[in-house]
Coordinates of C-alpha atoms in Angstrom, one line a residue:
X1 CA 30.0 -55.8 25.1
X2 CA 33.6 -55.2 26.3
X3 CA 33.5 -51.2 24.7
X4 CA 29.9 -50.9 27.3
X5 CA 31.6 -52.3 30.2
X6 CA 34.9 -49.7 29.8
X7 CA 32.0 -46.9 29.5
X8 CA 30.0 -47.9 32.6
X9 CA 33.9 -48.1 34.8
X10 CA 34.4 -44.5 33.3
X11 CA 30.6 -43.4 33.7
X12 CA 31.3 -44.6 37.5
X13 CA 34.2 -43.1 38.0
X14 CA 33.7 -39.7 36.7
X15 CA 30.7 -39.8 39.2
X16 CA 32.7 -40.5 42.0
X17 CA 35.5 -37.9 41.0
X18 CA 33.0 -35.0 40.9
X19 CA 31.1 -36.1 44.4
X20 CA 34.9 -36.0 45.4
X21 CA 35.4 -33.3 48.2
X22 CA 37.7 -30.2 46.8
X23 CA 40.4 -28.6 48.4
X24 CA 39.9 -24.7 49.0
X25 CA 42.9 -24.3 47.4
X26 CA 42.9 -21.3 44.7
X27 CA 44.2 -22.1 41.1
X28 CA 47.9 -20.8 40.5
X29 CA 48.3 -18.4 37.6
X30 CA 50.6 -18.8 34.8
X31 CA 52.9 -15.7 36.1
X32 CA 54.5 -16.2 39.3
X33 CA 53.0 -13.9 42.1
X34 CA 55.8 -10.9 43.9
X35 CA 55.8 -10.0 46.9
X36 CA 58.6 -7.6 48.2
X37 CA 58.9 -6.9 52.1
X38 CA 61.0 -4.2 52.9
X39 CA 62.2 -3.4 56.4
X40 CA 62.7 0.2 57.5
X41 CA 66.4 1.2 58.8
X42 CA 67.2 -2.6 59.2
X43 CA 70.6 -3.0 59.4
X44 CA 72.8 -5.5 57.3
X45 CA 73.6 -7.6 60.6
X46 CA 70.1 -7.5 62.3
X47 CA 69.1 -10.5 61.1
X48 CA 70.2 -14.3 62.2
X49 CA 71.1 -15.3 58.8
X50 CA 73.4 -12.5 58.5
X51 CA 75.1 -13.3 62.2
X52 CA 73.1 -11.6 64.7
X53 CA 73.4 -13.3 68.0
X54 CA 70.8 -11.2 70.9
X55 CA 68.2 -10.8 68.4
X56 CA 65.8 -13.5 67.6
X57 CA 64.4 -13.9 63.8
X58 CA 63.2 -17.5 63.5
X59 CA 61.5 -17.0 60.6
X60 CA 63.3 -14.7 58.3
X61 CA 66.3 -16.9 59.2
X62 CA 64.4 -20.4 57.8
X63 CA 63.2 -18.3 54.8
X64 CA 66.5 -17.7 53.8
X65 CA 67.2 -21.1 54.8
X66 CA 64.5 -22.1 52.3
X67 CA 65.8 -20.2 49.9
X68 CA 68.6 -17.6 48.6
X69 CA 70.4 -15.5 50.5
X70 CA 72.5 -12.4 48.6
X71 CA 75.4 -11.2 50.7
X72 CA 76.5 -7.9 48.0
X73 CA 73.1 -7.1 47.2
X74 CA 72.5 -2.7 47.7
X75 CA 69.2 -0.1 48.7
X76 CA 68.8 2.2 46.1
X77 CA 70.0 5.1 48.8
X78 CA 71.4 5.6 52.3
X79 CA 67.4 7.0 53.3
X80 CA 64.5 6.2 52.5
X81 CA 62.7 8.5 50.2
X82 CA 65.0 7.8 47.4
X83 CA 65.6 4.4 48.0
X84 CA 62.0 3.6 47.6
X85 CA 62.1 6.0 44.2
X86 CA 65.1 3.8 43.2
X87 CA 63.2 0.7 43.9
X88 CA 59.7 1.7 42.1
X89 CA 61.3 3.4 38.7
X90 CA 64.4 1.6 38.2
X91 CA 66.7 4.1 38.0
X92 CA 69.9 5.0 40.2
X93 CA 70.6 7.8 42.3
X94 CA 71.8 10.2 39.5
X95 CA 68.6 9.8 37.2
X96 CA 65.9 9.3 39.5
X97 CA 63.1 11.7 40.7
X98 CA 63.1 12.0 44.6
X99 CA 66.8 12.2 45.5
X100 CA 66.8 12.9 49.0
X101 CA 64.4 13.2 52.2
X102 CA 63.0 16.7 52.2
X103 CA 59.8 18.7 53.5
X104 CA 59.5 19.7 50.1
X105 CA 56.2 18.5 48.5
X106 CA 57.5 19.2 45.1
X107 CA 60.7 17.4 45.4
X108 CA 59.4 14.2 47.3
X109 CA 56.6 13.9 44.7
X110 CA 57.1 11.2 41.5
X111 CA 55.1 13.0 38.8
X112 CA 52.6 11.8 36.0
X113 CA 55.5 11.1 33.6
X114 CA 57.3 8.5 36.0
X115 CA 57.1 5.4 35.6
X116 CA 56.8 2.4 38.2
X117 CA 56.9 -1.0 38.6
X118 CA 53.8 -1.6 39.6
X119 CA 52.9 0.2 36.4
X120 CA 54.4 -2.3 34.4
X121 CA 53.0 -5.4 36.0
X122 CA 49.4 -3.5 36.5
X123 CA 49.9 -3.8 32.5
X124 CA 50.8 -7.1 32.0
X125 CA 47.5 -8.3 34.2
X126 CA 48.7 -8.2 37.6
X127 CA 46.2 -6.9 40.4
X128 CA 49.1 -4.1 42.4
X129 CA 48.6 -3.2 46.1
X130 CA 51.3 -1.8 48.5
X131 CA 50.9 -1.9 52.4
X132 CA 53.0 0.6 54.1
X133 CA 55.3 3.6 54.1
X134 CA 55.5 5.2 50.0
X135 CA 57.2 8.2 51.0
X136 CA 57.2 9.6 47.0
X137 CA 54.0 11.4 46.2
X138 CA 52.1 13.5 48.8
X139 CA 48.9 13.8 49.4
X140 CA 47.1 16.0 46.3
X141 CA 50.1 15.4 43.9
X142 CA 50.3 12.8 40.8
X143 CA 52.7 10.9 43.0
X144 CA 50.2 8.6 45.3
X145 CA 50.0 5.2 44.9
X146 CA 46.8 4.7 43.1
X147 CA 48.0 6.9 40.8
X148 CA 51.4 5.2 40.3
X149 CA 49.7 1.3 39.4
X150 CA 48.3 0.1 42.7
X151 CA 45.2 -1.3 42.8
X152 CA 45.1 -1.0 46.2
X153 CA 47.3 1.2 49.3
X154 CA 46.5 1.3 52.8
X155 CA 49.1 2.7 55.3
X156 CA 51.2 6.2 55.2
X157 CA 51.9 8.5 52.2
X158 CA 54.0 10.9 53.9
X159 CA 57.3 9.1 55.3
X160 CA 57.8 11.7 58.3
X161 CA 54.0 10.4 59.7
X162 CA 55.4 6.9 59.5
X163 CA 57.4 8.1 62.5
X164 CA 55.0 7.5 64.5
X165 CA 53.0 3.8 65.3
X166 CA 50.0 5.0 67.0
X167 CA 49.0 7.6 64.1
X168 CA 45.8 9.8 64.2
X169 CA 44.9 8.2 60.5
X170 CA 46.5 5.6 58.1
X171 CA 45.6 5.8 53.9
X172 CA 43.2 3.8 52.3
X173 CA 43.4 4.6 48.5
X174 CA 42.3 8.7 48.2
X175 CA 40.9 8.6 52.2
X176 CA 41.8 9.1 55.7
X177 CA 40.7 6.5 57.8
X178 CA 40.9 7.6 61.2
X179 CA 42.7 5.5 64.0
X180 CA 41.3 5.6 68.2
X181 CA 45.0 6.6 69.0
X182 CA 45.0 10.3 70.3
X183 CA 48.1 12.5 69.5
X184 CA 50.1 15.3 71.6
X185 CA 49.3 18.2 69.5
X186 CA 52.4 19.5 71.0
X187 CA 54.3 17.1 69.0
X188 CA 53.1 17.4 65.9
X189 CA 54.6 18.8 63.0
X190 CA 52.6 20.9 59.6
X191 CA 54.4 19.2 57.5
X192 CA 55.2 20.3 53.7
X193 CA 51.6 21.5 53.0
X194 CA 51.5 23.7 56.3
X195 CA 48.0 22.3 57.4
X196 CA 49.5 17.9 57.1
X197 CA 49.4 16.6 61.1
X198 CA 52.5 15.1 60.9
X199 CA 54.7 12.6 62.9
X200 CA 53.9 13.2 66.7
X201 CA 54.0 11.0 70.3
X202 CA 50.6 9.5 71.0
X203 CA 49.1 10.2 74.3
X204 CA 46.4 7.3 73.9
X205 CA 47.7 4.4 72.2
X206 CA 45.1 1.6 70.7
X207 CA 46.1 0.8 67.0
X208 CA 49.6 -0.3 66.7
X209 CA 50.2 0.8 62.3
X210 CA 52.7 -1.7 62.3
X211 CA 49.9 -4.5 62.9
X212 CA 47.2 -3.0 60.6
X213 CA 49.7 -2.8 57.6
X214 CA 50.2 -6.1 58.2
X215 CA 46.5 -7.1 58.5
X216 CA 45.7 -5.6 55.0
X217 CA 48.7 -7.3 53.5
X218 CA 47.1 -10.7 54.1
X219 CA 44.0 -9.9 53.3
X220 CA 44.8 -8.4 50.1
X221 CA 46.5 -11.9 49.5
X222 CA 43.6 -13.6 50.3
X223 CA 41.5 -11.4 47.7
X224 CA 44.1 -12.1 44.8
X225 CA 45.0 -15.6 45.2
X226 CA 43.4 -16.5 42.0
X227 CA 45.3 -14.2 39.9
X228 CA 48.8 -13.1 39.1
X229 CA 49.1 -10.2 41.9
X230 CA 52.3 -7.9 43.2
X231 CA 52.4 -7.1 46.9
X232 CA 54.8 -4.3 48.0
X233 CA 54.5 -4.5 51.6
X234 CA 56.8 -1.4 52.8
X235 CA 57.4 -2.0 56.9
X236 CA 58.0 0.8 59.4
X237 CA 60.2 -1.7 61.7
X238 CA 62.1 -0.9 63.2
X239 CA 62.1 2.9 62.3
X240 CA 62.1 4.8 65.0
X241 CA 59.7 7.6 66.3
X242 CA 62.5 10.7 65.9
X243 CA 59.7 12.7 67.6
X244 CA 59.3 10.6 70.8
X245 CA 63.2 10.1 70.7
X246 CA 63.5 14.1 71.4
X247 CA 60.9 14.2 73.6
X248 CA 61.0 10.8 76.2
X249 CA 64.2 9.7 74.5
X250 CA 62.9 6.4 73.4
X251 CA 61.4 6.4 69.8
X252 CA 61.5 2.1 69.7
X253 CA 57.3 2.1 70.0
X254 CA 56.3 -1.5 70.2
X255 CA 53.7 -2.4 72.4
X256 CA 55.2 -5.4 74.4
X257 CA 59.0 -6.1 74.7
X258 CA 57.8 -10.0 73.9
X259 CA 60.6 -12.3 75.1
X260 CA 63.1 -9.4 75.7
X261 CA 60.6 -8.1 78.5
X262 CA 63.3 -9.5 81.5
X263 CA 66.3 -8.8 79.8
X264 CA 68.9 -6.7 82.0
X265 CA 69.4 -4.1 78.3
X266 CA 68.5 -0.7 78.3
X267 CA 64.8 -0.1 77.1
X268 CA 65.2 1.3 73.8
X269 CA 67.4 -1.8 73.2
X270 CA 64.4 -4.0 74.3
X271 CA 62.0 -2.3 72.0
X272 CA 64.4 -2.4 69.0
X273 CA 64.6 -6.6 69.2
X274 CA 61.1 -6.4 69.9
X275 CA 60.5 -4.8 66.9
X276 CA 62.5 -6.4 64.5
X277 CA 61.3 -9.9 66.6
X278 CA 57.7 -8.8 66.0
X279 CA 58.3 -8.1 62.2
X280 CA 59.8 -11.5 61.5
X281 CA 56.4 -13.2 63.1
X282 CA 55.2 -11.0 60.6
X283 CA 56.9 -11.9 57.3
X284 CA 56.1 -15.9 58.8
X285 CA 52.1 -15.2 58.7
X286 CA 53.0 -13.6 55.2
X287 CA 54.6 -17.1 54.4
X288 CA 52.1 -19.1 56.2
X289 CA 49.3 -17.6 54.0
X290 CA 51.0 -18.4 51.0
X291 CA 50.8 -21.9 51.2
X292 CA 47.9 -22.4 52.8
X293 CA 46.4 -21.2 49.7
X294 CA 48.6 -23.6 47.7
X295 CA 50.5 -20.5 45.9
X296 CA 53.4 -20.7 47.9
X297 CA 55.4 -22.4 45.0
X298 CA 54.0 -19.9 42.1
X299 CA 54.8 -17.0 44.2
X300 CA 58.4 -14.9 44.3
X301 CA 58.8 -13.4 48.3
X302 CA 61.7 -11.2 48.7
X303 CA 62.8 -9.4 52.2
X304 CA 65.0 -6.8 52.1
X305 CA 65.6 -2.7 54.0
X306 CA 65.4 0.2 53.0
X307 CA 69.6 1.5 53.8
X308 CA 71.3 0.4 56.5
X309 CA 70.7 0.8 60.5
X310 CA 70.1 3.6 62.4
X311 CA 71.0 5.7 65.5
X312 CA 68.0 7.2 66.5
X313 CA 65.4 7.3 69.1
X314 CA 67.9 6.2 71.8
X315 CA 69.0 2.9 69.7
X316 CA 72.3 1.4 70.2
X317 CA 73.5 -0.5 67.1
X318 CA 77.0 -1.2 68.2
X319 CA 74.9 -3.0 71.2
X320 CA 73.5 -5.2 68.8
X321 CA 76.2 -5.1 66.1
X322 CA 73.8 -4.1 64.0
X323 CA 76.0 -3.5 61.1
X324 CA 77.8 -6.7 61.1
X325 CA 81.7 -6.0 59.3
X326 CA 80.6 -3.1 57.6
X327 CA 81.6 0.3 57.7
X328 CA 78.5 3.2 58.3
X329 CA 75.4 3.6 58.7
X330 CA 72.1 5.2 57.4
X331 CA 73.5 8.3 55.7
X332 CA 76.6 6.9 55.1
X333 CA 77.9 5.6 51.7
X334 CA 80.4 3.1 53.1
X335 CA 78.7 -0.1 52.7
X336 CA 76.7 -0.3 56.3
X337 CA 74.7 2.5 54.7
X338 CA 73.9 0.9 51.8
X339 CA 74.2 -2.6 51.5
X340 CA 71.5 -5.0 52.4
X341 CA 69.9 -8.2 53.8
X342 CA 68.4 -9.5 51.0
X343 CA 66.3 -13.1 50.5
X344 CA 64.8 -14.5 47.9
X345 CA 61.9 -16.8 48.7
X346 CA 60.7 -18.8 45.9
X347 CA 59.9 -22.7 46.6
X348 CA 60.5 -25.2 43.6
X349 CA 62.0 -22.4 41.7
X350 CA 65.0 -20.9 43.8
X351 CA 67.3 -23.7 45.0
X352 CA 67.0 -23.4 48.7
X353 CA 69.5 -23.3 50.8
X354 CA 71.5 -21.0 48.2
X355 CA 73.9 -18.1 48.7
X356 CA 74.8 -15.4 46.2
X357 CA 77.6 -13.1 45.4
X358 CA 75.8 -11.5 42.7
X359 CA 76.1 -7.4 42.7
X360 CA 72.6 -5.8 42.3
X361 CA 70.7 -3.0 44.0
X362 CA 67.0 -2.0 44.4
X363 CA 66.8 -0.8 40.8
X364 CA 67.1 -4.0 39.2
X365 CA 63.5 -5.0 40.2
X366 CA 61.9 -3.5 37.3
X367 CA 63.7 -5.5 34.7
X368 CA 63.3 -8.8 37.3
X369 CA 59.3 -8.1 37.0
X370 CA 59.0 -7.4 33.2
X371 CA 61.6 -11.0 32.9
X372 CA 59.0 -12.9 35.3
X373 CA 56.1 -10.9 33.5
X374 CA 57.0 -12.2 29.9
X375 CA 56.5 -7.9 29.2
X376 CA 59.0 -5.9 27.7
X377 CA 61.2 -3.9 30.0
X378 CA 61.1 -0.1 29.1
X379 CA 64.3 1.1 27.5
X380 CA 67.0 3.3 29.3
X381 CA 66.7 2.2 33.0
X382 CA 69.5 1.6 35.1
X383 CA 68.1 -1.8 35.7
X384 CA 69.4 -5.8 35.4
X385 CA 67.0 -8.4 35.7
X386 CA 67.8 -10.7 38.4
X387 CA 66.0 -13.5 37.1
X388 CA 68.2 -15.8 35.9
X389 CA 70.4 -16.2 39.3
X390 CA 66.7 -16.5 41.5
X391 CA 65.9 -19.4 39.2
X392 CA 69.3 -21.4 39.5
X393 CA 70.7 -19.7 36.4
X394 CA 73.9 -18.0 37.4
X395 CA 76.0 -18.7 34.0
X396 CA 73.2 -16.7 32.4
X397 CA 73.3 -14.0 34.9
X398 CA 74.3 -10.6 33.1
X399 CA 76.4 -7.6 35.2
X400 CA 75.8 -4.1 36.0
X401 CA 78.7 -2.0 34.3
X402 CA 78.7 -0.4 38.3
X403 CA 76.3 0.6 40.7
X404 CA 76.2 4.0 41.4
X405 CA 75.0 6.3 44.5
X406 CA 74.7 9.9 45.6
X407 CA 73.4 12.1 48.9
X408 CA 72.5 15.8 49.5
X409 CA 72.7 15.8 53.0
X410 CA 75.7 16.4 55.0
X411 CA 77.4 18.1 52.3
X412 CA 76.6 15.5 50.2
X413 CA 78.7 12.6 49.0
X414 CA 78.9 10.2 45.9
X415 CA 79.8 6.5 45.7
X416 CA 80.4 3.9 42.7
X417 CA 80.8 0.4 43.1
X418 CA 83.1 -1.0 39.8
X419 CA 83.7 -5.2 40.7
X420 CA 86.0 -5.7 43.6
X421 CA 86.2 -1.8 43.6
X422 CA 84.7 1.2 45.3
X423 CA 84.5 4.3 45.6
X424 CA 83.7 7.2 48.1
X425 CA 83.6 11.3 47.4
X426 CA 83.1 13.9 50.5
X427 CA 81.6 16.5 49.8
X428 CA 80.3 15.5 46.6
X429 CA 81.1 16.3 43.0
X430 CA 84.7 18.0 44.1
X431 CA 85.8 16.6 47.3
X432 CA 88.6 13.8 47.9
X433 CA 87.6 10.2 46.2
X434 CA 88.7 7.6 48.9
X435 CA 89.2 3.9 47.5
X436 CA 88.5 0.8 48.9
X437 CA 89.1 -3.2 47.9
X438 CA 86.0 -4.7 49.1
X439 CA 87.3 -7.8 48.3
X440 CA 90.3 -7.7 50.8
X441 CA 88.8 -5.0 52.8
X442 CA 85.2 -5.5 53.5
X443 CA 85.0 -3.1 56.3
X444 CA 86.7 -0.3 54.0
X445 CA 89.5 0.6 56.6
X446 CA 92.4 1.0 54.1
X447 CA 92.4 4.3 51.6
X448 CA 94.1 2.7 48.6
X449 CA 93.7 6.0 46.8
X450 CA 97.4 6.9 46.3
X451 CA 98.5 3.8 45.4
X452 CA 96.2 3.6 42.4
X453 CA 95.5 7.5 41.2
X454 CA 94.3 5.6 37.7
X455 CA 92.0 4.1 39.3
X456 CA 90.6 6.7 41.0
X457 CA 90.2 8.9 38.2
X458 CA 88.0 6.0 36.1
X459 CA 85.8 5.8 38.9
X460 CA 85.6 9.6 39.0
X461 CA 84.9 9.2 35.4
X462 CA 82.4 6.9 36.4
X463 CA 80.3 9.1 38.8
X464 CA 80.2 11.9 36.7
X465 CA 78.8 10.5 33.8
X466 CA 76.0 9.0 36.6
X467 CA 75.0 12.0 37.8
X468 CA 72.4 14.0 36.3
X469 CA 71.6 17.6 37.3
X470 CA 68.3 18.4 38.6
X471 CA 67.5 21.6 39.8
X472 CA 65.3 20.8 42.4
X473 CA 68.2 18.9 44.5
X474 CA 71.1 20.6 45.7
X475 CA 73.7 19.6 48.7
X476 CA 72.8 20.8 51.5
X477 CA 74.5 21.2 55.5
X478 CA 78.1 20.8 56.4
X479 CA 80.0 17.0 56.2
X480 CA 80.0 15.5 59.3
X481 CA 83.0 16.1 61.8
X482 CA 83.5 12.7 62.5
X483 CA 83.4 9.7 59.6
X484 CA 82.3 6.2 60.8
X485 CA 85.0 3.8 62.0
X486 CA 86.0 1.3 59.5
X487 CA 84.4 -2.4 60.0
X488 CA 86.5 -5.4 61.2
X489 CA 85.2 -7.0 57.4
X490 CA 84.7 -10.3 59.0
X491 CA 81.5 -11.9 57.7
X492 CA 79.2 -13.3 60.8
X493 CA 77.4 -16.0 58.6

């Protein structure tokens, strides 16, 4: 009688869990969701959480709050092209495929042989997309996104279009979706295939790209909640349009100044903290979406840039500080050129509230995605899974031997980093090796070259053996007249 009773309370309660009402939640997978956000030309001291006082990013700032902030974390190059190629193949600036930005469709092309990131997770199940600039495979070569893992791309392929946020068309997968914005032909460049329209200064301006990338980007989420998905969502902001820099001198295209709007600053300044204002709301809806899906915990966000900040378009960084106590800029291998905001979002998983010392760069994602993948990482990369300090690990944290960076442009130039050491040769492969102590001199103002000519012929040693020859990049122009002034290396945390 007893047994009949306990069968009737568990008859009735089964009834009254499945009349339950159930949360529109989607079911985590087993492998944690990535999402990497990359800003373009954002500069190591642009954001809040890095010491920026005039510009306002709320929400970047609580997501590293939330999480970890890196403070010696690098971009695979000083521009774009190959910082993204460094990024998407794991390997540094002397094995890589696209070494420099060029109008060369060849050159600025991966090919069928490369192989990417989102390769590797589109093989261990994941459903790929990127929103955005790619910037490495032109239109008609084996270099576009669909044919480099992604599911899914909406936005620009070539990275001299992304110049400009009113475009005639974005990308969606193999077509051209055309945009209402109307375009000076006047302004407009060929491009590498002679017949692209390229770049340019819109005349009528409807469909801001910057907003649209952004759109897809969240609905994509929305789509893939239910399984294990990667999200590259490659920003334009805060880029500026070169071509309406030469022509209007202002290339910060935004299409409100926000909260800046009745500041007494120069209007370019107003549109660059409305930009970089405008992309933190964005990466918050990013974050917002996340969990109110309930995937917020099973789901890896990381913001980072492209290289450091810019000078273009009528933008002043010094106004803004932009590169905090580094030395450099974009094109520049001191360390404002190449090292990085970077945060690592990850609720549950990364202990928030974190900060990290830990030397990595952009190539390093491919062995962090095959760790968090449970896949084998492919053999001979230039690549350290990251893994173990993201998930509170840092004893089990293993070192690059050094990080290692080289530029065409300018003469080209080559740079190693080697512990508390590094190293910087103008013009590259022969010129004078400069030597810095980042440690004691985070602004690189003192040459310790002389005082350690061992030293500078193992990190010599070390840039050699880094550098591969390829015969489809060679230096090119004249080093600049004038180097960068050193940074006061005073961290503004």
């Amino acid at each position: 009688m007893q047994t009949f009773a306990r069968l009737l309370l568990i008859t009735a309660a089964l009834c009254f869990l499945s009349s339950a009402p159930v949360r529109s939640f989607a079911a985590a997978p087993e492998k944690p969701n990535i999402i990497f956000i990359m800003a373009d030309d954002l500069g190591y001291g642009d954001l809040g959480c890095y010491g920026q006082k005039k510009i306002q990013t709320p929400r970047i700032d609580q997501m590293a709050a939330d999480g970890m902030k890196f403070t010696q974390m690098y971009a695979g190059s000083t521009v774009c092209a190959p910082s993204r190629c460094v990024l998407m193949t794991g390997r540094h600036m002397g094995h890589t495929r696209v070494r420099g930005n060029t109008w060369v469709k060849e050159n600025q092309s991966l090919k069928d042989k490369d192989f990417t990131v989102a390769e590797l997770l589109k093989k261990a199940g994941y459903t790929t997309a990127l929103t955005g600039k790619w910037g490495i495979g032109e239109e008609g070569t084996a270099g576009v996104p669909n044919k480099q893992g992604f599911d899914f791309f909406y936005g620009y392929l070539n990275q001299h279009n992304a110049h400009n946020y009113y475009p005639e068309f974005l990308w969606k997968n193999d077509r051209k979706v055309a945009l209402r914005n109307v375009v000076d032909p006047s302004t407009i460049s060929k491009g590498p295939t002679g017949k692209d329209r390229l770049g340019g200064v819109a005349t009528k301006k409807v469909d801001y790209s910057h907003d649209l990338i952004l759109e897809e980007a969240l609905g994509f989420i929305d789509r893939s909640a239910q399984n294990p998905f990667f999200l590259y969502v490659a920003l334009t902001i805060p880029h500026a349009n070169n071509e309406a820099g030469r022509k209007v001198g202002d290339g910060q295209e935004v299409p409100d100044y926000g909260i800046y709007n009745e500041k007494d600053w120069t209007k370019q300044n107003k549109g660059q903290a409305a930009m970089i204002t405008r992309m933190d709301t964005g990466v918050g809806q990013i974050l917002d979406r996340l969990k109110a899906l309930n995937i917020d915990q099973n789901t890896l966000v990381i913001f980072t840039s492209d290289n450091g900040h810019h000078r273009e378009g009528g933008n002043d960084p010094e106004f803004f500080d932009a590169n905090g106590p580094l030395r450099g800029m974009k094109r520049d291998l001191y360390e404002g050129g190449v090292r990085v905001p970077f945060i690592a979002y990850w609720p549950g998983t990364t202990p928030a509230g974190s900060v990290s010392d830990h030397i990595g760069y952009f190539g390093d994602l491919m062995a962090t995605a095959a760790d968090l993948a449970d896949v084998p990482c492919p053999e001979g990369l230039d690549s350290v899974s990251i893994a173990p300090t993201l998930e509170g690990k840092p004893d089990e944290q293993k070192e690059h031997d050094f990080l290692y960076w080289e530029f065409y442009e300018r003469g080209g130039k080559q740079a190693v980093r080697w512990g508390e050491w590094k190293a910087v040769r103008m013009p590259i492969f022969k010129g004078k090796t400069q030597l810095f102590n980042l440690e004691e001199d985070l602004g690189e103002g003192t040459d310790l070259a002389e005082k350690h000519p061992d030293l500078v012929k193992k990190l010599e040693a070390m840039m050699d053996s880094a550098h591969t020859s390829d015969p489809l990049w060679k230096p090119s122009g004249k080093p600049a007249k004038k180097q960068p002034a050193p940074g006061d290396g005073k961290q503004r945390l």
